[in-house]
Amino acid sequence: MAMIVTPPFFADASMPRSGDSCVTSSILVRHFGLWGQRAAKSPVAILQHGRPRLMLASCDHWNALVAKAAETASVGAIAAVEVLDAISDLVIGANPKAVVTETSRTARTHFGRIVEPGALLETITPEANRAMLHDAIRNVLASGTEAMLVLPSAARAGRTIRWLIVPQRYGIALIGRNDPAIDPSSIGNTETDDLVCPETRT
C-alpha cells in the first residue's frame, strides 16, 4: 500500500545520523563542522528549498574526479556521474515524461534493469501503486515544489521505500531510502525545509 508521509521526514533533522549523504543549506550552516567531516569521507548533496543544488566534497575527492575526467572525457560530464554514484541514497533522475535518464549506483543495485536509462519510472513500484506515483510527479512538475511518497519496491518483495520527489530543470529527481516500518500517524503531506536524507541500505 502506498502512503504519503508527514514531517519529520526523518527522526531529528538537527541531529543527522551517521552515513547521511544530503543536507539542507540551513542545517549545513548550523552544523558545518559535522557535515564538513562527513564530506571529507563522502560527497554530500546540499538541498535548497528541498532541491539538490550543490555538492560538498573534499579536495582529494574532487581532484581524483578531475584527474579521471581528463583521461576519458569532459570534466563536467564524468564528475557528475562519479558524484552521483558516490551518494549512498537511492537516486533516480527522470525527464518530464517520467522516463529514467540517470541513476545512482545504489539505485541500480536495488532495482537492476528496472531503472536503465529509457525505462518508465513507474516500474519502480507495483502496478497497483503507479497511479499515486503519477499523481505525485504531475503535482511536483506543476507546482515546482517537492513531495514525499512511500511506495513498495517492485524489485524487492516486502521492501518499502520513502521517496523525496523534487523538481529539476529538465524533469524530476527521486531520492529514496528503504523504510521497512511506517508509523500510521505519519500519513499525509509534509514540508521539507529541514530535511536530512540518511544512508540507504540496499
Coordinates of N, CA and C in Angstrom, one line a residue:
M1 N 0.8 -1.2 0.0 CA 0.0 0.0 0.0 C 0.9 1.2 0.0
A2 N 0.6 2.2 -0.8 CA 1.3 3.4 -0.9 C 0.8 4.4 0.1
M3 N 1.7 5.2 0.7 CA 1.4 6.2 1.6 C 2.2 7.5 1.4
I4 N 1.6 8.6 1.7 CA 2.2 9.9 1.7 C 2.6 10.3 3.2
V5 N 3.8 10.8 3.4 CA 4.3 10.9 4.7 C 4.3 12.4 5.2
T6 N 4.0 12.6 6.5 CA 4.0 13.9 7.1 C 5.4 14.1 7.8
P7 N 5.7 15.4 8.1 CA 7.0 15.6 8.8 C 7.1 15.0 10.2
P8 N 8.3 14.7 10.7 CA 9.5 14.9 10.0 C 9.8 13.8 9.1
F9 N 10.6 14.1 8.0 CA 10.9 13.0 7.1 C 11.7 12.0 7.7
F10 N 12.7 12.4 8.5 CA 13.5 11.5 9.4 C 13.5 12.0 10.8
A11 N 14.0 11.2 11.7 CA 13.8 11.5 13.1 C 14.0 12.9 13.6
D12 N 15.3 13.4 13.5 CA 15.6 14.6 14.0 C 16.6 15.3 13.1
A13 N 16.1 16.3 12.3 CA 16.8 17.0 11.3 C 18.0 17.7 11.9
S14 N 18.0 18.2 13.1 CA 19.1 18.9 13.7 C 20.2 18.0 14.2
M15 N 19.9 16.7 14.3 CA 20.9 15.8 14.7 C 21.1 14.7 13.7
P16 N 21.8 15.0 12.5 CA 21.9 14.0 11.5 C 22.7 12.8 11.9
R17 N 22.3 11.6 11.3 CA 22.9 10.4 11.7 C 24.0 9.9 10.8
S18 N 24.8 9.0 11.3 CA 26.0 8.5 10.5 C 25.6 8.0 9.2
G19 N 26.3 8.3 8.1 CA 26.1 7.8 6.8 C 25.2 8.7 6.0
D20 N 24.7 9.9 6.5 CA 23.9 10.8 5.8 C 24.6 11.3 4.6
S21 N 23.9 11.5 3.5 CA 24.5 11.9 2.2 C 23.9 13.2 1.6
C22 N 22.9 13.8 2.3 CA 22.4 15.1 1.8 C 21.9 15.8 3.0
V23 N 21.9 17.2 2.9 CA 21.5 18.0 4.0 C 21.0 19.4 3.4
T24 N 20.1 20.0 4.2 CA 19.6 21.3 3.7 C 20.7 22.4 4.0
S25 N 20.6 23.5 3.3 CA 21.6 24.6 3.5 C 21.5 25.1 4.9
S26 N 20.3 25.2 5.5 CA 20.1 25.8 6.8 C 20.8 24.9 7.8
I27 N 20.6 23.6 7.7 CA 21.3 22.7 8.7 C 22.8 22.7 8.5
L28 N 23.2 22.8 7.2 CA 24.7 22.9 7.0 C 25.3 24.1 7.7
V29 N 24.6 25.2 7.6 CA 25.2 26.4 8.3 C 25.3 26.2 9.8
R30 N 24.3 25.6 10.4 CA 24.3 25.4 11.8 C 25.3 24.3 12.3
H31 N 25.5 23.3 11.4 CA 26.4 22.2 11.8 C 27.5 21.9 10.7
F32 N 28.1 23.0 10.3 CA 29.1 22.9 9.2 C 30.3 22.0 9.6
G33 N 30.7 22.0 10.9 CA 31.8 21.2 11.3 C 31.5 19.7 11.1
L34 N 30.3 19.3 11.5 CA 29.9 17.9 11.4 C 29.8 17.5 9.9
W35 N 29.2 18.3 9.1 CA 29.0 18.0 7.7 C 30.3 18.1 6.9
G36 N 31.2 19.0 7.4 CA 32.5 19.0 6.7 C 33.3 17.7 6.9
Q37 N 33.1 17.2 8.1 CA 33.8 15.9 8.4 C 33.1 14.8 7.5
R38 N 31.8 14.8 7.4 CA 31.1 13.8 6.5 C 31.6 13.9 5.1
A39 N 31.7 15.2 4.6 CA 32.1 15.4 3.2 C 33.5 15.0 3.0
A40 N 34.3 15.0 4.0 CA 35.7 14.6 3.8 C 35.8 13.1 3.5
K41 N 34.7 12.4 3.9 CA 34.7 10.9 3.7 C 33.9 10.6 2.4
S42 N 32.8 11.3 2.2 CA 32.0 11.0 1.0 C 31.2 12.3 0.6
P43 N 31.0 12.6 -0.7 CA 30.3 13.8 -1.1 C 28.9 13.9 -0.5
V44 N 28.5 15.2 -0.1 CA 27.2 15.4 0.5 C 26.5 16.4 -0.5
A45 N 25.2 16.0 -0.8 CA 24.4 16.9 -1.6 C 23.7 17.9 -0.7
I46 N 23.7 19.2 -1.1 CA 23.2 20.3 -0.3 C 21.8 20.7 -1.0
L47 N 20.8 20.6 -0.2 CA 19.4 20.9 -0.7 C 19.1 22.4 -0.3
Q48 N 18.5 23.1 -1.3 CA 17.9 24.4 -1.1 C 16.5 24.4 -1.5
H49 N 15.6 24.7 -0.5 CA 14.1 24.6 -0.8 C 13.8 23.2 -1.2
G50 N 14.4 22.2 -0.6 CA 14.1 20.8 -0.9 C 14.7 20.2 -2.2
R51 N 15.5 21.1 -2.9 CA 16.1 20.6 -4.2 C 17.6 20.5 -4.1
P52 N 18.2 19.4 -4.6 CA 19.6 19.3 -4.7 C 20.2 20.4 -5.5
R53 N 21.1 21.3 -5.0 CA 21.6 22.4 -5.7 C 23.1 22.3 -5.8
L54 N 23.8 21.9 -4.7 CA 25.3 21.9 -4.7 C 25.8 20.6 -4.1
M55 N 27.1 20.3 -4.3 CA 27.7 19.2 -3.7 C 28.9 19.7 -2.9
L56 N 29.0 19.1 -1.7 CA 30.1 19.4 -0.8 C 31.0 18.2 -0.8
A57 N 32.3 18.4 -1.2 CA 33.2 17.2 -1.4 C 34.6 17.7 -1.0
S58 N 35.4 16.7 -0.6 CA 36.8 17.0 -0.2 C 37.6 17.4 -1.4
C59 N 38.7 18.1 -1.2 CA 39.6 18.4 -2.3 C 40.2 17.1 -2.9
D60 N 40.5 16.2 -2.1 CA 41.1 14.9 -2.6 C 40.1 14.2 -3.5
H61 N 38.8 14.2 -3.1 CA 37.8 13.6 -4.0 C 37.6 14.3 -5.3
W62 N 37.6 15.6 -5.2 CA 37.4 16.4 -6.4 C 38.6 16.3 -7.3
N63 N 39.8 16.3 -6.8 CA 41.0 16.2 -7.6 C 41.0 14.8 -8.3
A64 N 40.6 13.8 -7.6 CA 40.5 12.5 -8.2 C 39.5 12.4 -9.4
L65 N 38.4 13.1 -9.2 CA 37.4 13.2 -10.3 C 37.9 13.9 -11.5
V66 N 38.6 15.0 -11.2 CA 39.2 15.8 -12.3 C 40.2 15.1 -13.1
A67 N 41.1 14.3 -12.3 CA 42.1 13.6 -13.0 C 41.6 12.5 -13.9
K68 N 40.5 11.8 -13.4 CA 39.9 10.7 -14.2 C 39.2 11.3 -15.4
A69 N 38.6 12.4 -15.2 CA 37.9 13.1 -16.3 C 38.8 13.5 -17.4
A70 N 40.0 14.0 -17.0 CA 41.0 14.4 -18.0 C 41.4 13.2 -18.9
E71 N 41.4 12.1 -18.3 CA 41.8 10.9 -19.1 C 40.8 10.3 -20.0
T72 N 39.5 10.5 -19.7 CA 38.5 9.9 -20.5 C 37.5 10.8 -21.3
A73 N 37.1 11.9 -20.7 CA 36.1 12.7 -21.4 C 36.1 14.1 -20.7
S74 N 35.0 14.9 -20.9 CA 35.0 16.2 -20.3 C 34.8 16.1 -18.8
V75 N 35.5 17.0 -18.1 CA 35.5 17.0 -16.7 C 34.0 17.1 -16.1
G76 N 33.2 17.9 -16.7 CA 31.9 18.1 -16.1 C 31.0 16.9 -16.2
A77 N 31.0 16.2 -17.4 CA 30.2 15.0 -17.5 C 30.6 13.9 -16.6
I78 N 31.9 13.6 -16.6 CA 32.4 12.5 -15.8 C 32.2 12.8 -14.3
A79 N 32.5 14.0 -13.9 CA 32.4 14.3 -12.5 C 31.0 14.2 -12.0
A80 N 30.0 14.6 -12.8 CA 28.6 14.5 -12.4 C 28.2 13.0 -12.2
V81 N 28.7 12.1 -13.0 CA 28.4 10.7 -12.9 C 29.0 10.1 -11.6
E82 N 30.3 10.5 -11.4 CA 31.0 10.0 -10.3 C 30.4 10.4 -9.0
V83 N 30.1 11.7 -8.9 CA 29.5 12.2 -7.7 C 28.1 11.6 -7.4
L84 N 27.3 11.4 -8.5 CA 26.0 10.7 -8.3 C 26.2 9.3 -7.7
D85 N 27.2 8.6 -8.3 CA 27.4 7.2 -7.8 C 28.0 7.2 -6.4
A86 N 28.6 8.3 -5.9 CA 29.1 8.3 -4.6 C 28.1 8.5 -3.5
I87 N 26.9 9.0 -3.9 CA 25.8 9.2 -3.0 C 25.2 7.8 -2.6
S88 N 25.0 7.7 -1.3 CA 24.5 6.4 -0.7 C 23.0 6.2 -0.9
D89 N 22.3 7.3 -1.1 CA 20.8 7.1 -1.2 C 20.5 6.6 -2.6
L90 N 19.2 6.1 -2.7 CA 18.7 5.7 -4.0 C 18.4 7.0 -4.7
V91 N 18.9 7.3 -5.9 CA 18.7 8.5 -6.6 C 18.3 8.1 -8.1
I92 N 17.2 8.6 -8.5 CA 16.7 8.3 -9.9 C 16.3 9.7 -10.5
G93 N 16.9 10.0 -11.7 CA 16.5 11.2 -12.4 C 15.6 10.8 -13.6
A94 N 14.6 11.6 -13.9 CA 13.7 11.3 -15.0 C 13.3 12.6 -15.7
N95 N 12.9 12.5 -17.0 CA 12.5 13.7 -17.7 C 11.0 14.0 -17.4
P96 N 10.5 15.0 -17.9 CA 9.1 15.4 -17.6 C 8.0 14.3 -18.0
K97 N 8.4 13.4 -18.9 CA 7.6 12.3 -19.3 C 7.7 11.1 -18.4
A98 N 8.5 11.2 -17.3 CA 8.7 10.2 -16.3 C 9.5 9.0 -17.0
V99 N 10.4 9.3 -17.8 CA 11.3 8.3 -18.4 C 12.7 8.4 -17.7
V100 N 13.3 7.4 -17.2 CA 14.5 7.4 -16.4 C 15.7 7.9 -17.3
T101 N 16.4 8.8 -16.8 CA 17.6 9.4 -17.5 C 18.9 9.1 -16.9
E102 N 18.9 9.0 -15.5 CA 20.2 8.7 -14.8 C 19.8 8.1 -13.4
T103 N 20.8 7.4 -12.9 CA 20.6 6.8 -11.6 C 21.9 6.7 -10.8
S104 N 21.8 6.6 -9.5 CA 23.0 6.4 -8.7 C 23.3 4.9 -8.7
R105 N 24.5 4.6 -8.3 CA 24.9 3.1 -8.2 C 24.0 2.4 -7.3
T106 N 23.6 3.0 -6.1 CA 22.8 2.4 -5.2 C 21.4 2.0 -5.8
A107 N 20.8 2.9 -6.6 CA 19.6 2.7 -7.2 C 19.7 1.5 -8.2
R108 N 20.8 1.5 -9.0 CA 21.0 0.4 -9.9 C 21.1 -0.9 -9.2
T109 N 21.8 -0.9 -8.1 CA 22.0 -2.2 -7.3 C 20.6 -2.7 -6.8
H110 N 19.8 -1.8 -6.3 CA 18.5 -2.2 -5.8 C 17.5 -2.6 -6.9
F111 N 17.4 -1.8 -8.0 CA 16.4 -2.1 -9.0 C 16.9 -2.9 -10.2
G112 N 18.2 -2.9 -10.5 CA 18.7 -3.6 -11.6 C 18.2 -2.9 -12.9
R113 N 17.7 -3.7 -13.9 CA 17.3 -3.2 -15.2 C 16.1 -2.4 -15.2
I114 N 15.4 -2.4 -14.1 CA 14.1 -1.6 -14.0 C 14.4 -0.1 -14.2
V115 N 15.6 0.3 -13.8 CA 15.9 1.8 -13.8 C 17.0 2.1 -14.9
E116 N 17.1 1.2 -15.9 CA 18.0 1.6 -17.0 C 17.5 2.8 -17.7
P117 N 18.4 3.6 -18.2 CA 18.0 4.8 -19.0 C 17.0 4.5 -20.1
G118 N 15.9 5.2 -20.2 CA 14.9 4.9 -21.2 C 13.7 4.1 -20.6
A119 N 13.9 3.6 -19.4 CA 12.8 2.8 -18.8 C 11.8 3.8 -18.2
L120 N 10.6 3.3 -18.1 CA 9.5 4.1 -17.5 C 9.7 4.1 -16.0
L121 N 9.6 5.3 -15.4 CA 9.8 5.5 -13.9 C 8.8 4.7 -13.1
E122 N 7.6 4.5 -13.6 CA 6.5 3.9 -12.9 C 6.8 2.5 -12.5
T123 N 7.8 1.8 -13.2 CA 8.1 0.4 -13.0 C 8.8 0.2 -11.7
I124 N 9.2 1.3 -10.9 CA 9.9 1.1 -9.7 C 9.0 0.6 -8.6
T125 N 7.6 0.6 -8.8 CA 6.7 0.2 -7.8 C 5.6 -0.7 -8.5
P126 N 5.0 -1.6 -7.8 CA 4.0 -2.5 -8.4 C 2.9 -1.7 -9.0
E127 N 2.2 -2.3 -10.0 CA 1.2 -1.6 -10.8 C 0.1 -1.0 -10.0
A128 N -0.3 -1.6 -8.9 CA -1.4 -1.0 -8.0 C -1.1 0.3 -7.5
N129 N 0.2 0.7 -7.4 CA 0.6 2.0 -6.8 C 1.0 3.0 -7.8
R130 N 1.0 2.7 -9.1 CA 1.5 3.6 -10.1 C 0.7 4.9 -10.3
A131 N -0.6 4.8 -10.1 CA -1.4 6.0 -10.2 C -1.0 7.0 -9.2
M132 N -0.7 6.6 -8.0 CA -0.3 7.6 -6.9 C 1.0 8.2 -7.3
L133 N 1.9 7.4 -7.8 CA 3.2 7.9 -8.3 C 3.0 8.9 -9.4
H134 N 2.2 8.6 -10.4 CA 1.9 9.5 -11.5 C 1.3 10.9 -10.9
D135 N 0.4 10.8 -10.0 CA -0.2 12.0 -9.5 C 0.8 12.8 -8.7
A136 N 1.7 12.2 -8.0 CA 2.7 12.9 -7.2 C 3.7 13.6 -8.2
I137 N 4.1 12.9 -9.3 CA 5.0 13.5 -10.2 C 4.4 14.7 -10.9
R138 N 3.1 14.5 -11.3 CA 2.4 15.6 -12.0 C 2.3 16.8 -11.1
N139 N 2.0 16.6 -9.8 CA 1.9 17.8 -8.9 C 3.2 18.5 -8.7
V140 N 4.3 17.7 -8.6 CA 5.6 18.3 -8.4 C 6.0 19.1 -9.7
L141 N 5.8 18.6 -10.8 CA 6.1 19.3 -12.1 C 5.2 20.6 -12.2
A142 N 4.0 20.5 -11.8 CA 3.1 21.6 -12.0 C 3.3 22.7 -10.9
S143 N 3.6 22.3 -9.7 CA 3.8 23.3 -8.6 C 5.2 23.8 -8.4
G144 N 6.2 23.0 -8.9 CA 7.6 23.3 -8.7 C 8.0 23.1 -7.2
T145 N 7.3 22.4 -6.5 CA 7.6 22.1 -5.1 C 7.8 20.6 -4.9
E146 N 8.6 20.2 -3.9 CA 8.8 18.8 -3.6 C 7.7 18.1 -3.0
A147 N 7.7 16.8 -3.0 CA 6.7 16.0 -2.4 C 7.3 14.7 -1.8
M148 N 6.7 14.1 -0.9 CA 7.2 12.8 -0.3 C 6.1 11.7 -0.5
L149 N 6.6 10.5 -0.8 CA 5.8 9.4 -1.1 C 6.4 8.1 -0.6
V150 N 5.6 7.2 0.0 CA 6.1 5.9 0.4 C 5.5 4.9 -0.5
L151 N 6.3 4.1 -1.1 CA 5.9 3.1 -2.1 C 6.6 1.8 -1.9
P152 N 5.9 0.7 -2.1 CA 6.6 -0.6 -2.1 C 7.5 -0.7 -3.3
S153 N 8.6 -1.5 -3.2 CA 9.5 -1.6 -4.2 C 9.1 -2.8 -5.2
A154 N 9.2 -2.5 -6.5 CA 8.9 -3.6 -7.5 C 10.0 -4.6 -7.6
A155 N 11.2 -4.2 -7.0 CA 12.4 -5.1 -7.2 C 12.6 -6.1 -6.0
R156 N 12.2 -5.7 -4.9 CA 12.4 -6.5 -3.7 C 11.1 -6.7 -2.9
A157 N 10.6 -7.9 -2.9 CA 9.4 -8.2 -2.2 C 9.5 -7.8 -0.7
G158 N 8.5 -7.1 -0.2 CA 8.4 -6.7 1.2 C 9.2 -5.4 1.5
R159 N 9.9 -4.9 0.6 CA 10.6 -3.6 0.8 C 9.8 -2.4 0.5
T160 N 9.8 -1.4 1.4 CA 9.1 -0.2 1.2 C 10.1 0.9 1.1
I161 N 9.9 1.9 0.2 CA 10.9 3.0 0.0 C 10.2 4.3 0.2
R162 N 10.8 5.2 1.0 CA 10.3 6.5 1.2 C 11.0 7.4 0.3
W163 N 10.3 8.1 -0.6 CA 10.9 8.9 -1.7 C 10.6 10.4 -1.4
L164 N 11.6 11.2 -1.7 CA 11.5 12.6 -1.8 C 11.5 12.9 -3.3
I165 N 10.5 13.5 -3.9 CA 10.4 13.8 -5.3 C 10.6 15.3 -5.4
V166 N 11.6 15.7 -6.2 CA 12.0 17.1 -6.3 C 12.0 17.5 -7.8
P167 N 11.5 18.7 -8.1 CA 11.5 19.2 -9.5 C 13.0 19.6 -9.9
Q168 N 13.3 19.4 -11.1 CA 14.6 19.7 -11.6 C 14.4 20.5 -12.9
R169 N 15.5 21.1 -13.4 CA 15.4 22.0 -14.6 C 14.8 21.2 -15.8
Y170 N 15.3 19.9 -15.9 CA 14.9 19.1 -17.0 C 14.0 17.9 -16.6
G171 N 13.3 18.0 -15.5 CA 12.4 16.9 -15.1 C 12.3 16.8 -13.6
I172 N 12.6 15.6 -13.1 CA 12.5 15.4 -11.6 C 13.6 14.5 -11.2
A173 N 13.8 14.5 -9.9 CA 14.7 13.6 -9.2 C 14.0 12.9 -8.0
L174 N 14.2 11.6 -7.9 CA 13.7 10.9 -6.7 C 14.8 10.5 -5.8
I175 N 14.8 10.8 -4.6 CA 15.8 10.5 -3.6 C 15.1 9.6 -2.5
G176 N 15.6 8.4 -2.4 CA 14.9 7.4 -1.5 C 15.7 6.7 -0.6
R177 N 15.0 6.0 0.4 CA 15.7 5.1 1.3 C 14.7 4.1 1.7
N178 N 15.2 2.9 2.0 CA 14.4 1.8 2.5 C 13.7 2.2 3.8
D179 N 12.4 1.9 3.9 CA 11.6 2.3 5.1 C 10.7 1.1 5.5
P180 N 11.3 0.1 6.2 CA 10.5 -1.1 6.5 C 9.3 -1.0 7.3
A181 N 9.2 0.1 8.1 CA 8.1 0.3 9.0 C 7.6 1.7 9.0
I182 N 6.4 2.0 8.6 CA 5.8 3.3 8.6 C 4.9 3.5 9.7
D183 N 5.0 4.6 10.5 CA 4.1 4.9 11.5 C 2.8 5.4 10.9
P184 N 1.6 4.8 11.2 CA 0.4 5.2 10.6 C 0.0 6.7 10.9
S185 N 0.5 7.2 12.0 CA 0.2 8.6 12.4 C 1.0 9.6 11.5
S186 N 1.9 9.1 10.7 CA 2.7 10.0 9.9 C 2.2 10.1 8.5
I187 N 1.0 9.6 8.2 CA 0.4 9.7 6.8 C -0.1 11.1 6.6
G188 N 0.3 11.7 5.4 CA -0.2 13.0 5.0 C 0.9 13.8 4.3
N189 N 0.6 15.0 3.9 CA 1.6 15.8 3.2 C 2.6 16.3 4.2
T190 N 3.8 16.8 3.7 CA 4.9 17.2 4.5 C 5.6 18.4 3.9
E191 N 6.2 19.2 4.8 CA 7.2 20.2 4.4 C 8.6 19.7 4.6
T192 N 9.5 20.2 3.8 CA 10.9 19.6 3.9 C 12.0 20.6 4.1
D193 N 11.7 21.7 4.8 CA 12.7 22.7 4.9 C 13.9 22.2 5.7
D194 N 13.7 21.3 6.6 CA 14.8 20.8 7.4 C 15.1 19.4 7.2
L195 N 15.0 19.0 5.9 CA 15.1 17.6 5.6 C 16.6 17.1 5.6
V196 N 16.8 16.0 6.1 CA 18.1 15.3 6.1 C 17.9 13.9 5.6
C197 N 18.7 13.5 4.6 CA 18.5 12.1 4.0 C 19.5 11.2 4.5
P198 N 19.1 10.2 5.3 CA 20.1 9.2 5.8 C 20.5 8.2 4.8
E199 N 21.5 7.4 5.2 CA 22.1 6.4 4.3 C 21.0 5.3 4.0
T200 N 21.0 5.0 2.7 CA 20.1 3.9 2.2 C 20.8 2.6 2.4
R201 N 20.0 1.6 2.8 CA 20.5 0.2 2.9 C 19.8 -0.6 1.8
T202 N 20.6 -1.2 1.0 CA 20.1 -2.0 -0.1 C 20.2 -3.4 0.3

